[in-house]
Short mmCIF file of N, CA and C in Angstrom, two decimals:
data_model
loop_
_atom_site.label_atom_id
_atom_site.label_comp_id
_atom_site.label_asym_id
_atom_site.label_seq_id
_atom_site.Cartn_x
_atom_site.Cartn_y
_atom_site.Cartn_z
N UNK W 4 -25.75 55.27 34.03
CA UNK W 4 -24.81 54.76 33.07
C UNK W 4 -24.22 55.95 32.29
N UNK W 5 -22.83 56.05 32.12
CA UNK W 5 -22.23 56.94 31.29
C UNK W 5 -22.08 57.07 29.78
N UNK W 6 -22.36 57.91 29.05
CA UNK W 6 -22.79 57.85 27.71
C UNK W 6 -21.28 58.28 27.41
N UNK W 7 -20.89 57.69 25.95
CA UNK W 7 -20.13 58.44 25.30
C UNK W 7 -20.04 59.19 24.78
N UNK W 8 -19.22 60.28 25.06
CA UNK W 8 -19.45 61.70 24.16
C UNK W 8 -18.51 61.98 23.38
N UNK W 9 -17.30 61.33 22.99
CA UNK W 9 -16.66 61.45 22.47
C UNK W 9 -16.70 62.49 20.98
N UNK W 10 -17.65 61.58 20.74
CA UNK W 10 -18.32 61.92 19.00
C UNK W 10 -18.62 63.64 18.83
N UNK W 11 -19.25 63.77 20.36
CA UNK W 11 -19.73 65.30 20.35
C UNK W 11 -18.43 66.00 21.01
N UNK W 12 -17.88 65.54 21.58
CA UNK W 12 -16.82 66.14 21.83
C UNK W 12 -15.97 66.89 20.53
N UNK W 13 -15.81 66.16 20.06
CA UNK W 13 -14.75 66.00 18.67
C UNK W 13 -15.64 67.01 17.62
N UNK W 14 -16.87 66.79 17.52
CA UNK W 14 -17.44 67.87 16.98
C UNK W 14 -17.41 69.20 17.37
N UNK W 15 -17.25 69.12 18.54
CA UNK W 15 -17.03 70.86 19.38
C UNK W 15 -15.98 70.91 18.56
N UNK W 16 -14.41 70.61 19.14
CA UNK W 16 -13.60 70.72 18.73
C UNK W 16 -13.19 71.12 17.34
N UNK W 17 -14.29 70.33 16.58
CA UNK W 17 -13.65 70.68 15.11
C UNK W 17 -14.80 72.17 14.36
N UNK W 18 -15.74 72.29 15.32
CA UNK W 18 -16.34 73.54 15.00
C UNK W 18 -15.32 74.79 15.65
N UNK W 19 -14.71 74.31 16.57
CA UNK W 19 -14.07 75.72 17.47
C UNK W 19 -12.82 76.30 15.99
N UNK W 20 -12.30 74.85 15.28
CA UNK W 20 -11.38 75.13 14.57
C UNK W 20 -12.02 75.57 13.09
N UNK W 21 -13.07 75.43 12.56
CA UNK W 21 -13.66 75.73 11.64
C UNK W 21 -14.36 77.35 11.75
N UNK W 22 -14.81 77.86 13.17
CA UNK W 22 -14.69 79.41 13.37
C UNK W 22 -13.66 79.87 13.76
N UNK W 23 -12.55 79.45 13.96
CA UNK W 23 -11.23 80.37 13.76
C UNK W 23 -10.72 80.42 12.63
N UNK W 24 -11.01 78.72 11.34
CA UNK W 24 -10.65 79.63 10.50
C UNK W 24 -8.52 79.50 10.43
N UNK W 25 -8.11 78.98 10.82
CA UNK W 25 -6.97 79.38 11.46
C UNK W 25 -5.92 78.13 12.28
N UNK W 26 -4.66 77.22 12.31
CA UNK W 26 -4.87 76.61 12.97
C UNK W 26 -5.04 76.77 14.55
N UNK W 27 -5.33 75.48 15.27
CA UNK W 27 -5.50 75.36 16.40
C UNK W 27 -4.30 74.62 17.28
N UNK W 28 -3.83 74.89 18.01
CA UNK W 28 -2.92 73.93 18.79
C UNK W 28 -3.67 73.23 20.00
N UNK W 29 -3.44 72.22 20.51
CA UNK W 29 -3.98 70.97 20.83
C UNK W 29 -4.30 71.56 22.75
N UNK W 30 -3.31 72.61 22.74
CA UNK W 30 -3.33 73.51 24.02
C UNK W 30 -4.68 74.51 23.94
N UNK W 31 -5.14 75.40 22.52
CA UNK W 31 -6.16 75.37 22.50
C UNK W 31 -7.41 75.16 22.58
N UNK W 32 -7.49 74.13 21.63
CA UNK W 32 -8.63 73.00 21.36
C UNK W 32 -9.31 72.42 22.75
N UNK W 33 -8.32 71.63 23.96
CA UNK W 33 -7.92 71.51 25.72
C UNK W 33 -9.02 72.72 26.40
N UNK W 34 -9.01 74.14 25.88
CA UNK W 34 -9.29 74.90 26.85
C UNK W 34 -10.84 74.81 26.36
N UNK W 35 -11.07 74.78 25.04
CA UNK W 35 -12.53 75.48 24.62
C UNK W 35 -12.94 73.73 24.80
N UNK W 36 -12.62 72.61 25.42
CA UNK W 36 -13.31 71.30 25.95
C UNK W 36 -13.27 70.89 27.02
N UNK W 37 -12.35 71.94 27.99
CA UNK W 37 -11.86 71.55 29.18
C UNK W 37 -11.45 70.02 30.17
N UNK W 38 -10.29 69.87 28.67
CA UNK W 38 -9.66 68.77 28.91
C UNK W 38 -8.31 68.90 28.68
N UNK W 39 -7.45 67.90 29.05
CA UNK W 39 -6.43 67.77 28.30
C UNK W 39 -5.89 67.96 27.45
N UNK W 40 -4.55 68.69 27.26
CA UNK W 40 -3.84 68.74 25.66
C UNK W 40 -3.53 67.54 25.15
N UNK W 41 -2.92 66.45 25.95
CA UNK W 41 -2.61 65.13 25.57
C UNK W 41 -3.90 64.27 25.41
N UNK W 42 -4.81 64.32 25.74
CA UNK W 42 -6.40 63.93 24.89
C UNK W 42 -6.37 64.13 23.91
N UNK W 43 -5.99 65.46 23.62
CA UNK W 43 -6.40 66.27 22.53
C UNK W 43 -5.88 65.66 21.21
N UNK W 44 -4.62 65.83 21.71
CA UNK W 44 -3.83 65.15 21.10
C UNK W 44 -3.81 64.16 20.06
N UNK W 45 -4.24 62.58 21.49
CA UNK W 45 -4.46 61.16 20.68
C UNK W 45 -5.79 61.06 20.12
N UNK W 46 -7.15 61.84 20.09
CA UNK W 46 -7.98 62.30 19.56
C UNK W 46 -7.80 62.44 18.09
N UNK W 47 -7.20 63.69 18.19
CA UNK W 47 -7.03 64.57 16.81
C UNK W 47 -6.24 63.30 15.96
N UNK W 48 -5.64 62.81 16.45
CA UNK W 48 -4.07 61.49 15.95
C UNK W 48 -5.01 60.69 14.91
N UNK W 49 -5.94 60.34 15.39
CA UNK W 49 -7.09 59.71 14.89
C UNK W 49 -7.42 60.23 13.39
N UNK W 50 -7.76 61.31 13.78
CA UNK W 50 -8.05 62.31 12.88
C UNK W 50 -7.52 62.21 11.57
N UNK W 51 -6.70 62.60 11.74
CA UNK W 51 -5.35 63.16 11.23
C UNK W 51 -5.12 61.77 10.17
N UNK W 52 -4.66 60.81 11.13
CA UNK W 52 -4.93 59.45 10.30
C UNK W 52 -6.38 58.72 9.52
N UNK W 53 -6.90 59.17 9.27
CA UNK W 53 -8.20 59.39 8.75
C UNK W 53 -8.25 60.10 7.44
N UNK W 54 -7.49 61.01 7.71
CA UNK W 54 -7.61 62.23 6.31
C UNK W 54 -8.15 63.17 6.66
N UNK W 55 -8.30 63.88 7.84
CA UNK W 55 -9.77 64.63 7.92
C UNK W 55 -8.87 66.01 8.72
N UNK W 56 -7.96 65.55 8.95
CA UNK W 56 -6.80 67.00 9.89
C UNK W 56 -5.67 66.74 9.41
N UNK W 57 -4.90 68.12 9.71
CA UNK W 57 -3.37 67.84 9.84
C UNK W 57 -2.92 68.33 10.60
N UNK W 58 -1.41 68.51 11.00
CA UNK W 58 -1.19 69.25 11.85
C UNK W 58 0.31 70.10 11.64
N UNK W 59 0.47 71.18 12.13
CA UNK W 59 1.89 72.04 11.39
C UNK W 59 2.75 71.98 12.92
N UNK W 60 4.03 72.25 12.39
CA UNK W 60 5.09 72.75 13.70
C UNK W 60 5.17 73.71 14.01
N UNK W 61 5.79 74.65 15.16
CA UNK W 61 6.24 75.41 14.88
C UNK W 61 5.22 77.07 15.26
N UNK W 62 6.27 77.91 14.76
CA UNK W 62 4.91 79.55 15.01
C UNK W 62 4.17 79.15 14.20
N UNK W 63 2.99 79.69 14.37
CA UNK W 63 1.75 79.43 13.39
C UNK W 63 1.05 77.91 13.18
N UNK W 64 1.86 76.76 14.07
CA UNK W 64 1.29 75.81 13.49
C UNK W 64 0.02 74.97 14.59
N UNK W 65 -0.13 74.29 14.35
CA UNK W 65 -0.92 73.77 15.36
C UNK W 65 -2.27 72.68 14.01
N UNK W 66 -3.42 72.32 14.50
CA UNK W 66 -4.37 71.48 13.91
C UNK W 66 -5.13 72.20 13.35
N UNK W 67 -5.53 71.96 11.22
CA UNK W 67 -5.76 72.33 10.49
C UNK W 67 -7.11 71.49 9.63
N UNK W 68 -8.06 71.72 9.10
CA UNK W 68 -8.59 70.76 8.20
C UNK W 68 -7.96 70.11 7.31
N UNK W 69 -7.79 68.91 6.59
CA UNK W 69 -7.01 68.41 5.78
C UNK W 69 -7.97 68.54 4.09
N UNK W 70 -9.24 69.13 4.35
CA UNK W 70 -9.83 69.28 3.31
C UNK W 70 -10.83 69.87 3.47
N UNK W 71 -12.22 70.69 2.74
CA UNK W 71 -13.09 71.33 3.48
C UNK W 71 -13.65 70.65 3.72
N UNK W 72 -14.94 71.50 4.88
CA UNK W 72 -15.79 70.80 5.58
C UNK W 72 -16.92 70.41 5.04
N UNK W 73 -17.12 70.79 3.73
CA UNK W 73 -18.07 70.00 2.87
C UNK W 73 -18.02 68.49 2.86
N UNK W 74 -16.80 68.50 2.50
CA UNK W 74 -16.28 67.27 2.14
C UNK W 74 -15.80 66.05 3.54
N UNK W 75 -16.44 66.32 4.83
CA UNK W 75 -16.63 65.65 5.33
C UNK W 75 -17.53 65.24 6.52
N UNK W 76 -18.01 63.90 6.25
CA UNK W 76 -19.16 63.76 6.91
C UNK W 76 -18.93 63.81 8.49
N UNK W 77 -20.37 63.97 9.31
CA UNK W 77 -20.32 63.46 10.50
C UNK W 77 -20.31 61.69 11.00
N UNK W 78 -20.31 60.89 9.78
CA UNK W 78 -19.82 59.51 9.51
C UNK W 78 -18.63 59.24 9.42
N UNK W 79 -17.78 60.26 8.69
CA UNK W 79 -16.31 60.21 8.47
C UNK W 79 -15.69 60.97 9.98
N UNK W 80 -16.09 61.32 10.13
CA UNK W 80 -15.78 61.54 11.92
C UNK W 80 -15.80 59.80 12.93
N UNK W 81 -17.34 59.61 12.64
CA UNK W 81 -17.69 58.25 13.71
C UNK W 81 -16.10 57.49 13.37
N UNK W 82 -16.24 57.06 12.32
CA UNK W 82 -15.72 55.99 12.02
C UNK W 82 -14.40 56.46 12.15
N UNK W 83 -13.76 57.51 11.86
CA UNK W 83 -11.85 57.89 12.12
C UNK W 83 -12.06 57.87 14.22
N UNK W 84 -13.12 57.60 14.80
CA UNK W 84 -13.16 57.51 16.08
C UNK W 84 -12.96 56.07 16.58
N UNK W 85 -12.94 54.92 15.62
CA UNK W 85 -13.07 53.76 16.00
C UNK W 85 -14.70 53.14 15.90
N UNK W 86 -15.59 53.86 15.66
CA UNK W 86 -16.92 53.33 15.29
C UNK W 86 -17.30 52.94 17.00
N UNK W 87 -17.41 54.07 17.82
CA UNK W 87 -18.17 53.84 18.81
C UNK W 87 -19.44 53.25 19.06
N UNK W 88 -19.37 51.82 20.02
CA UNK W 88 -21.36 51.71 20.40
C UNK W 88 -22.04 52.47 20.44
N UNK W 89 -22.88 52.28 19.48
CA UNK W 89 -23.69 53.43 19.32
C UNK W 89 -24.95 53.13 20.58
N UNK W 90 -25.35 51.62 20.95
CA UNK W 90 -26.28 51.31 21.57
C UNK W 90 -26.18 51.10 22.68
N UNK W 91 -26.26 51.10 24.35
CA UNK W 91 -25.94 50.45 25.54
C UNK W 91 -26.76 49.01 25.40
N UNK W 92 -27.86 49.04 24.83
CA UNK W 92 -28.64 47.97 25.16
C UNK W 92 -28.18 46.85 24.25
N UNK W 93 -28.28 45.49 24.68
CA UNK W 93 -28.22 44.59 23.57
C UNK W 93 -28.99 42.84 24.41
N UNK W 94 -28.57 42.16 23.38
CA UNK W 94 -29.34 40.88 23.43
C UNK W 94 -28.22 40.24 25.01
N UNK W 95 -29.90 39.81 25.29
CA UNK W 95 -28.69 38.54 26.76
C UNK W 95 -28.19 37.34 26.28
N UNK W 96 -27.77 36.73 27.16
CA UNK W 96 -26.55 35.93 27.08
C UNK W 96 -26.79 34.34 28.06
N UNK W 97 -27.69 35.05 28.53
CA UNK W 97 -27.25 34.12 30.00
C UNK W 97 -28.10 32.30 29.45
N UNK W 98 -29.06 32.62 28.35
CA UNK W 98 -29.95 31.07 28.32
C UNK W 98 -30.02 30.89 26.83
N UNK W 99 -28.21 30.82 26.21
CA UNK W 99 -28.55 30.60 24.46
C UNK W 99 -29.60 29.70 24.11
N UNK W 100 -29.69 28.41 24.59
CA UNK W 100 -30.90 27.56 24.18
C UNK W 100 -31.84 27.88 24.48
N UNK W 101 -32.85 28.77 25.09
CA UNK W 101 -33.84 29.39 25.80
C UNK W 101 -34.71 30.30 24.11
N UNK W 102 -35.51 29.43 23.68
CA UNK W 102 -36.58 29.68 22.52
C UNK W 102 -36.88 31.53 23.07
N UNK W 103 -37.25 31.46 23.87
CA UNK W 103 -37.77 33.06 24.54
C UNK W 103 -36.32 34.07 24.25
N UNK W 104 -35.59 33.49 24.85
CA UNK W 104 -34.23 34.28 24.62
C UNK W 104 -34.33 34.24 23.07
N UNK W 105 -33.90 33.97 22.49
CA UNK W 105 -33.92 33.56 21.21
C UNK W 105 -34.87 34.12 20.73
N UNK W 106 -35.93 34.70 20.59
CA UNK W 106 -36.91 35.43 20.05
C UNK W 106 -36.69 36.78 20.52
N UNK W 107 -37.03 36.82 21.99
CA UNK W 107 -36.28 38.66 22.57
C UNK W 107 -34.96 38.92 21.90
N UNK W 108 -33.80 38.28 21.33
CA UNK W 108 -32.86 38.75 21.02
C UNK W 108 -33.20 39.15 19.64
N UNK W 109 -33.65 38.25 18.62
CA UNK W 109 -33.81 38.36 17.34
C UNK W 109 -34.92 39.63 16.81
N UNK W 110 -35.94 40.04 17.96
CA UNK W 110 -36.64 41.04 17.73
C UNK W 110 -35.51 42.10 18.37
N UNK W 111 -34.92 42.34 19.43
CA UNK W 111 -33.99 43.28 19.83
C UNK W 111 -33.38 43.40 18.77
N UNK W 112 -32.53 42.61 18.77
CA UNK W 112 -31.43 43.01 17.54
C UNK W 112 -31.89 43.52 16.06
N UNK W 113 -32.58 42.93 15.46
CA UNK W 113 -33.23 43.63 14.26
C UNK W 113 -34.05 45.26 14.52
N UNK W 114 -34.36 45.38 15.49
CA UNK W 114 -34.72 46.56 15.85
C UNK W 114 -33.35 47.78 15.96
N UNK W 115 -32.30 47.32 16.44
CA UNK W 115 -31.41 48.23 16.70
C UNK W 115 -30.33 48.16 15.13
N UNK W 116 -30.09 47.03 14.66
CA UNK W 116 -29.91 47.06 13.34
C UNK W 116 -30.60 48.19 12.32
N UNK W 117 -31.93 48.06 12.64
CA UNK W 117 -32.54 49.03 12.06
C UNK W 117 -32.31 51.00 12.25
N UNK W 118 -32.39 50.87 13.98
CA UNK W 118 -31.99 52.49 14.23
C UNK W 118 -30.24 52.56 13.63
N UNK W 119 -30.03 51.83 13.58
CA UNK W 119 -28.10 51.99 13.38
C UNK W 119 -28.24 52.43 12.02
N UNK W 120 -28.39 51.79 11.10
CA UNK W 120 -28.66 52.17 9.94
C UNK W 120 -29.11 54.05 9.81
N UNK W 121 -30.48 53.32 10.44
CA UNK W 121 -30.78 55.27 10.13
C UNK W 121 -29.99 56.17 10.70
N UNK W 122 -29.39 55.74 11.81
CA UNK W 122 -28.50 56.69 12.89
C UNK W 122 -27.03 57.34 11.40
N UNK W 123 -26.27 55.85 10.93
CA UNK W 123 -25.13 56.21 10.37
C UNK W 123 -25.40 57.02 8.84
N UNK W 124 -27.14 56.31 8.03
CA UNK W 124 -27.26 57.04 7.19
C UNK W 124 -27.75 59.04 7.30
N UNK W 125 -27.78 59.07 8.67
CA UNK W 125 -28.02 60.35 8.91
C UNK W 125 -26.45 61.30 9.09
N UNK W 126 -25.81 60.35 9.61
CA UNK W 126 -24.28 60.45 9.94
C UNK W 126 -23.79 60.68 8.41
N UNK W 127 -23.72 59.98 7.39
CA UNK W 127 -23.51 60.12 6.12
C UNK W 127 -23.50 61.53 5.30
N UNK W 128 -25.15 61.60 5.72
CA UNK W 128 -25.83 62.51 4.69
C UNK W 128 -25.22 64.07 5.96
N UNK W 129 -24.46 64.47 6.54
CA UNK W 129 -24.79 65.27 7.03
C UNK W 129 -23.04 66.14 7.01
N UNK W 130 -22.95 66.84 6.91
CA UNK W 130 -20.94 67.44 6.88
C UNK W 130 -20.97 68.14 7.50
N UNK W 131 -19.46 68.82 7.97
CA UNK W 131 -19.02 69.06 9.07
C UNK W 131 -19.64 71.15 8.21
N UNK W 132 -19.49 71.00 6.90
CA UNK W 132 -20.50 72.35 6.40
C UNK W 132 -21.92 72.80 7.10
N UNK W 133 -22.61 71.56 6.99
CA UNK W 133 -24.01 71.54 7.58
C UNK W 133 -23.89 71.49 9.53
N UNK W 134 -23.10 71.33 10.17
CA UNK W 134 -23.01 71.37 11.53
C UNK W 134 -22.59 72.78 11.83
N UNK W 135 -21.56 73.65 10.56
CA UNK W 135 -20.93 74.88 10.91
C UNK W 135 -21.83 75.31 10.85
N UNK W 136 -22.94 75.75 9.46
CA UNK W 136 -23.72 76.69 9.39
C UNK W 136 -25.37 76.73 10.52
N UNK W 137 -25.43 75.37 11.21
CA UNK W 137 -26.17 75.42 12.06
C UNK W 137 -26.04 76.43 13.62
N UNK W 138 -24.44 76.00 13.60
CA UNK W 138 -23.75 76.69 14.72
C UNK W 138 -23.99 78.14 14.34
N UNK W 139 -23.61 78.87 13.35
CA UNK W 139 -23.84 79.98 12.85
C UNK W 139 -24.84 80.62 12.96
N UNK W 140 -26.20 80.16 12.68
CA UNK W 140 -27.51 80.51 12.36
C UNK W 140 -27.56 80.80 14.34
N UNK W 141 -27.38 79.43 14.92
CA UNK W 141 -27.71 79.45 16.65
C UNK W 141 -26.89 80.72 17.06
N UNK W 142 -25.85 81.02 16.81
CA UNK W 142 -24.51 81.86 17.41
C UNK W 142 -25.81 83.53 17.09
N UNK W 143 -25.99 83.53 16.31
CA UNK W 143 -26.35 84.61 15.76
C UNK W 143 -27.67 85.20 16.32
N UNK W 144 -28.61 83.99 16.40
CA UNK W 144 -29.75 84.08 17.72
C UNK W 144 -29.20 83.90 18.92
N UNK W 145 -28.30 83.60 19.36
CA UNK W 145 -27.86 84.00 20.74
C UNK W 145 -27.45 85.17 20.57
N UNK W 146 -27.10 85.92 20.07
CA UNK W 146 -26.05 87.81 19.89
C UNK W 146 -27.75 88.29 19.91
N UNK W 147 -28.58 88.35 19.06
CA UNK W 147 -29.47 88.46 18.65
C UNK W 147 -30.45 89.01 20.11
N UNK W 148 -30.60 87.64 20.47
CA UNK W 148 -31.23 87.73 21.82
C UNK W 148 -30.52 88.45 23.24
N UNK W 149 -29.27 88.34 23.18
CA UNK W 149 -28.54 89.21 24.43
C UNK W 149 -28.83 90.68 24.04
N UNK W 150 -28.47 91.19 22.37
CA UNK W 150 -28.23 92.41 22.03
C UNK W 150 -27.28 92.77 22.56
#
């Protein structure tokens, strides 16, 4: 089964633009994800409509933070994404009147209710600051270790 990566995708992306520092054009952004500029694009669009990017015309312009990265979560990401399933698994379908069904679902579901929660309050508590300086610390033990 294929997972969505969107979420991490978009996080690359917005770390590549947070170590340049600089904007990015969508032809950029394409190479360091090896995808599409027009992905990139209706991606960032998202974004952008969110509050969380902008984007300039022109020499020099291309995709910018719309505010620092303190100031935004890896929640405020999920959710300018459309609030992706977070879960593949869920309750069946096939025997609503079925007492058994009806119990496997109600323990399923309260169980994943539960990880969601912790999943988005981790998503919350966490900014696109705290993802840079992780990258940083790793970047630095990788130089570190090649020499």
């Amino acid at each position: 089964m294929k997972r969505n990566s969107r979420l991490s995708a978009v996080l690359h992306a917005l770390m590549h633009m947070a170590e340049r520092e600089m904007p990015m054009t969508s032809d950029d952004l394409a190479l360091c994800l090896d995808t599409n500029a027009v992905v990139v694009r209706r991606t960032m669009a998202g974004l952008r409509d969110a509050g969380i990017v902008q984007s300039g015309r022109g020499h020099g312009g291309g995709w910018h933070f719309a505010k620092p990265l303190s100031d935004i979560s890896l929640l405020d990401i999920y959710n300018a994404l459309g609030e992706p399933i977070v879960f593949q698994i869920g309750p069946a379908t096939e025997m609503p009147g079925c007492v058994v069904e009806k119990s496997v679902n109600r323990v399923i579901g309260d169980a994943l209710k539960d990880a969601e929660a912790i999943l988005m309050a981790r998503f919350a508590g966490t900014t696109l600051a705290d993802l840079a300086a992780d990258f940083r610390v790793a970047a630095k033990h990788c130089r570190a270790d090649t020499g």
